[in-house]
mmCIF file of C-alpha atoms in Angstrom:
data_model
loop_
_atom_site.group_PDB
_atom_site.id
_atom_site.type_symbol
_atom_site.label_atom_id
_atom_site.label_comp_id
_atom_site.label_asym_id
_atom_site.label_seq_id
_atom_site.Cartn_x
_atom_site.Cartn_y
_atom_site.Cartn_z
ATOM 1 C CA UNK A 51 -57.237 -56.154 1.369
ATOM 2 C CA UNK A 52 -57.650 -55.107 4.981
ATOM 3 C CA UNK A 53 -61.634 -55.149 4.481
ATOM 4 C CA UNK A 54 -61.623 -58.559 3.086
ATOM 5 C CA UNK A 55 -59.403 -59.792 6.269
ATOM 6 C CA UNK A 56 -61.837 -57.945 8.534
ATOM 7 C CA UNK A 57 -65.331 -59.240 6.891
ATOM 8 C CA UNK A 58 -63.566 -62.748 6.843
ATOM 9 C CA UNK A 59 -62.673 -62.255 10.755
ATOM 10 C CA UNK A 60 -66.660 -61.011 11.086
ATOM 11 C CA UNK A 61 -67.911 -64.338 8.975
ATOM 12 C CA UNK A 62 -65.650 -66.184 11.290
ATOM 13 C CA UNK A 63 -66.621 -64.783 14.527
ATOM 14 C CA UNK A 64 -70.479 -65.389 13.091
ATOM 15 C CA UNK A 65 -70.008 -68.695 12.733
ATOM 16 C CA UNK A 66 -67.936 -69.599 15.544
ATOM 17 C CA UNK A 67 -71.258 -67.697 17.582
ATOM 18 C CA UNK A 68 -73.647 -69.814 15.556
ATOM 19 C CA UNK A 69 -71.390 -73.284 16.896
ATOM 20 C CA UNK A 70 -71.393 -71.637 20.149
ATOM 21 C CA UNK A 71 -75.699 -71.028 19.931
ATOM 22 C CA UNK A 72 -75.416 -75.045 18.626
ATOM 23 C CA UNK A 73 -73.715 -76.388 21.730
ATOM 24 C CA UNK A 74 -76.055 -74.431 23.637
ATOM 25 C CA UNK A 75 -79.083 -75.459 21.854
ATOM 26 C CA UNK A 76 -78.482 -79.148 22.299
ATOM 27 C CA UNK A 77 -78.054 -78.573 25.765
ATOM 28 C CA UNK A 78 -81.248 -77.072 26.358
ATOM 29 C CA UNK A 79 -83.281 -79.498 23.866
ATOM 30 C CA UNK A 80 -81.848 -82.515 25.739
ATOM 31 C CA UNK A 81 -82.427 -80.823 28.975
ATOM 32 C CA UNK A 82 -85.955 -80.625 28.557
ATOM 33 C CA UNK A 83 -86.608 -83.811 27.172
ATOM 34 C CA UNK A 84 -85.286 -85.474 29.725
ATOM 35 C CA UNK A 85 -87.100 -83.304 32.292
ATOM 36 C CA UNK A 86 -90.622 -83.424 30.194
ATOM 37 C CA UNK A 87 -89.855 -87.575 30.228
ATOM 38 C CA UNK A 88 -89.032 -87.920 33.469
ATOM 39 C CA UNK A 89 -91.913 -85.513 34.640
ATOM 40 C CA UNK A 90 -95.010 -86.044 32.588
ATOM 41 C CA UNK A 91 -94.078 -89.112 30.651
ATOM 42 C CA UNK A 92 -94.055 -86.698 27.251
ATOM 43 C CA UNK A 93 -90.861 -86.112 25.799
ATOM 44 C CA UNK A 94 -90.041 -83.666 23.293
ATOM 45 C CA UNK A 95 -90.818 -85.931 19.538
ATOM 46 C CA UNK A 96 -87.937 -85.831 17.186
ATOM 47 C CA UNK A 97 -85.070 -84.903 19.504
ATOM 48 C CA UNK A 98 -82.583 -86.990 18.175
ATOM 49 C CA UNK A 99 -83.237 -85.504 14.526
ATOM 50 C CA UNK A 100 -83.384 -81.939 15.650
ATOM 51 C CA UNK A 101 -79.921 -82.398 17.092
ATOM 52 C CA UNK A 102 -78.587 -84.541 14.740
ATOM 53 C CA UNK A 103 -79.834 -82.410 11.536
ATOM 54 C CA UNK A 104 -80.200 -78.803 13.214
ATOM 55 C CA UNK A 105 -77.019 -78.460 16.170
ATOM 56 C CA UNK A 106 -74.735 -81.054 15.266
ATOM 57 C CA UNK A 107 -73.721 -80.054 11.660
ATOM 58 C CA UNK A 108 -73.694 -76.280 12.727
ATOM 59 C CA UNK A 109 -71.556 -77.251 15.825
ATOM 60 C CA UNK A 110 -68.937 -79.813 13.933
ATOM 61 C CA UNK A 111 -68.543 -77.730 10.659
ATOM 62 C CA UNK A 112 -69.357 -74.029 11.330
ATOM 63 C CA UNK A 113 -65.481 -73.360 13.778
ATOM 64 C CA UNK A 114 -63.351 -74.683 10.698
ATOM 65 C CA UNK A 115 -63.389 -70.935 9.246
ATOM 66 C CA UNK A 116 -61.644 -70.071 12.296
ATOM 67 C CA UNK A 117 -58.886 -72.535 12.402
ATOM 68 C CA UNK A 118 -58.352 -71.841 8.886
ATOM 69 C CA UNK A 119 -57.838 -68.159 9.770
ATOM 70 C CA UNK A 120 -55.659 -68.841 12.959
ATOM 71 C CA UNK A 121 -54.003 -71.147 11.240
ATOM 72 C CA UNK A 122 -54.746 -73.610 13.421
ATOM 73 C CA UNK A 123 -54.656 -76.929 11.737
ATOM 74 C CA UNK A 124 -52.406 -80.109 12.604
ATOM 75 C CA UNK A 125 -48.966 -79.219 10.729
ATOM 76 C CA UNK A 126 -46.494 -82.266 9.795
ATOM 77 C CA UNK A 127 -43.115 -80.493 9.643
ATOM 78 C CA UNK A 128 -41.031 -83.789 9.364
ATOM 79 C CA UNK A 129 -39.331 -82.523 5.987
ATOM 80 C CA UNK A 130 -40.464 -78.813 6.182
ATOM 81 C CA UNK A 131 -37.123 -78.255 8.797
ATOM 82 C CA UNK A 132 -35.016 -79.282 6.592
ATOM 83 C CA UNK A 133 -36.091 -77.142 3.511
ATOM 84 C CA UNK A 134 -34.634 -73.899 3.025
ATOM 85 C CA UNK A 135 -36.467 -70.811 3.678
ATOM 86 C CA UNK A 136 -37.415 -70.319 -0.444
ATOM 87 C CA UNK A 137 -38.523 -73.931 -0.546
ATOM 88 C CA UNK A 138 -39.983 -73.042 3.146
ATOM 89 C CA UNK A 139 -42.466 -70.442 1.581
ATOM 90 C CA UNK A 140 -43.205 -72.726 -1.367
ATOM 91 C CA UNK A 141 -44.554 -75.051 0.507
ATOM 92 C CA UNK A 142 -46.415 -72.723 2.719
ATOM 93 C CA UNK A 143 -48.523 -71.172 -0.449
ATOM 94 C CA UNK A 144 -48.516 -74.676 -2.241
ATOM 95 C CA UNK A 145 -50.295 -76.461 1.123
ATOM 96 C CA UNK A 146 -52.761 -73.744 1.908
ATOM 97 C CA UNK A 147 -53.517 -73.141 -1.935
ATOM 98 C CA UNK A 148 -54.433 -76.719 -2.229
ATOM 99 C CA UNK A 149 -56.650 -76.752 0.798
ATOM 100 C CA UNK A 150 -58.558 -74.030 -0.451
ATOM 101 C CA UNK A 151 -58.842 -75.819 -3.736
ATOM 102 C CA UNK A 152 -60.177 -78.973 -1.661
ATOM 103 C CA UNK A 153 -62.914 -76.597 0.602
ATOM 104 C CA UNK A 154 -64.023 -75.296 -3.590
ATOM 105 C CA UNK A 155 -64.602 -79.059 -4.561
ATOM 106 C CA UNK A 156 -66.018 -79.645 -1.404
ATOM 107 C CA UNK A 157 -68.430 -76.394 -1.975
ATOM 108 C CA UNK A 158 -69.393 -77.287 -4.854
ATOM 109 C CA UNK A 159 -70.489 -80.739 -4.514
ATOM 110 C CA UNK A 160 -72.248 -79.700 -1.054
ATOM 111 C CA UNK A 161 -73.596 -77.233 -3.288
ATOM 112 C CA UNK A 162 -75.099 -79.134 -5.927
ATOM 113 C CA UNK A 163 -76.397 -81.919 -2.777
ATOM 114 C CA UNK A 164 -78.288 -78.985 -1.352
ATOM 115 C CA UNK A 165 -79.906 -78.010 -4.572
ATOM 116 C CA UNK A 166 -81.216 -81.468 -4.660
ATOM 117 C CA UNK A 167 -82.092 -81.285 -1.637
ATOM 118 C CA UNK A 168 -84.094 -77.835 -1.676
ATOM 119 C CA UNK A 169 -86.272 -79.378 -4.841
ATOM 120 C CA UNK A 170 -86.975 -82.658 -2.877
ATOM 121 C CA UNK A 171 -87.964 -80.831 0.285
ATOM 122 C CA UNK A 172 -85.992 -83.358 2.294
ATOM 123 C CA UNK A 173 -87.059 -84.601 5.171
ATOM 124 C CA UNK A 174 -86.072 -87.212 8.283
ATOM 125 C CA UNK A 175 -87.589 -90.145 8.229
ATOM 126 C CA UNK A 176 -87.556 -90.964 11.952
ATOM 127 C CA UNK A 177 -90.881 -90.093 14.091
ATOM 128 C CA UNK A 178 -91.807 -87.096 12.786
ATOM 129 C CA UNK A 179 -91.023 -85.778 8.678
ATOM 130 C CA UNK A 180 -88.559 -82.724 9.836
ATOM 131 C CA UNK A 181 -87.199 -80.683 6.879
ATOM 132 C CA UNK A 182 -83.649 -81.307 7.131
ATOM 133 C CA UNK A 183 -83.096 -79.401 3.152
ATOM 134 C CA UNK A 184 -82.077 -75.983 4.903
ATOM 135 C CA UNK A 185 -79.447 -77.532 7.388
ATOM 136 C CA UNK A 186 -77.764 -78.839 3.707
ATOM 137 C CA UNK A 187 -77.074 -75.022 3.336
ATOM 138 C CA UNK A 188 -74.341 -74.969 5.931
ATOM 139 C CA UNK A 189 -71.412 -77.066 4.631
ATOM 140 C CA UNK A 190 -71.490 -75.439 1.097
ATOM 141 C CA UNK A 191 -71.319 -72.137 2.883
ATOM 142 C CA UNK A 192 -69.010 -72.935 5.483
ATOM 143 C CA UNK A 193 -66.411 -74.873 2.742
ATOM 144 C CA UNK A 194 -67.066 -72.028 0.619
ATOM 145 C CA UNK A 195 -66.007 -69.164 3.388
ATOM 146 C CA UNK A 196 -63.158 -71.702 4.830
ATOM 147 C CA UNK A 197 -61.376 -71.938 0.842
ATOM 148 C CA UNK A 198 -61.615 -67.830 1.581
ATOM 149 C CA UNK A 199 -59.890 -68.226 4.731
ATOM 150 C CA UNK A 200 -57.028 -70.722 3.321
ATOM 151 C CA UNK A 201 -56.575 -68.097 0.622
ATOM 152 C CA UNK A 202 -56.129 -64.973 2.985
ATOM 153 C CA UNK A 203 -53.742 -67.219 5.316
ATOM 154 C CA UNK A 204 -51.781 -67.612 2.481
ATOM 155 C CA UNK A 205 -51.886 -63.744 0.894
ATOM 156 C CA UNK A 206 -50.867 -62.959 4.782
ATOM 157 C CA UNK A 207 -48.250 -65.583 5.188
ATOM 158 C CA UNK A 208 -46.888 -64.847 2.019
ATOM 159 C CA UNK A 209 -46.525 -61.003 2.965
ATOM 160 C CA UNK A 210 -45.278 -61.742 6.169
ATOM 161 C CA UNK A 211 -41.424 -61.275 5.530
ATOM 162 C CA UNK A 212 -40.864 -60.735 9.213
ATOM 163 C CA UNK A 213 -41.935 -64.231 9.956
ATOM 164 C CA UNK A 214 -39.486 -66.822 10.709
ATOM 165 C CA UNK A 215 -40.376 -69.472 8.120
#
């Protein structure tokens, strides 16, 4: 079990370095378009889509692997105080068993959408026709590693008997 926790901290780290490379990305692509623009009257063609289709999905969805291992979702305890510490831990495995079944369904139909989108060859239809089928990759990937992550947060909560539930 410890290899599975440390590949899943790798895949994390990966992708929170691949958001990291986004944010960066868009920085520099907007940079020089406006620079290029503002210059030489030539800006860079398709900016919007690049960063709309290439950074921005990368950037929003690629971190949520992370929170899911740190735990670090909004939790509602309004009831969860009053439970006691068996009913505690069922709720624990029940909440982050069910969001891992949610990140499968959402896997799966991103999953299917980016077969679809593979045989089409999608593309943007703004100025230029830029492939936008391998950007579809990244949410069934991402919700597919993330329903890991909710798993292994609840195998570790679950053996945490130390842990003040």
């Amino acid at each position: 079990m410890h290899s599975v926790n440390r590949l899943a901290e790798f895949l994390a780290r990966l992708q929170l370095a691949l958001a990291a490379l986004a944010v960066l990305a868009i920085l520099l692509t907007v940079s020089v378009d406006v620079l290029l623009r503002a210059s030489v009257n030539a800006p860079i063609g398709a900016t919007i889509e690049i960063v709309s289709f290439y950074y921005m999905i990368p950037l929003v969805f690629f971190p949520i692997m992370t929170l899911e291992l740190k735990g670090g979702h909004i939790d509602t305890d309004l009831f969860y105080r009053l439970f006691p510490r068996r009913m505690k831990q069922l709720s624990i495995v029940v909440s982050v068993l069910l969001t891992a079944l949610i990140y499968l369904v959402l896997a799966y139909f991103t999953f299917k959408q980016a077969v679809v989108s593979t045989d089409n060859g999608e593309v943007s239809m703004g100025i230029s026709h830029l492939p936008i089928w391998p950007v579809r990759w990244v949410l069934p990937f991402v919700f597919a590693t993330s329903a890991v992550a909710a798993f292994l947060l609840c195998v570790k909560r679950f053996q945490d008997r130390d842990r003040d539930v």
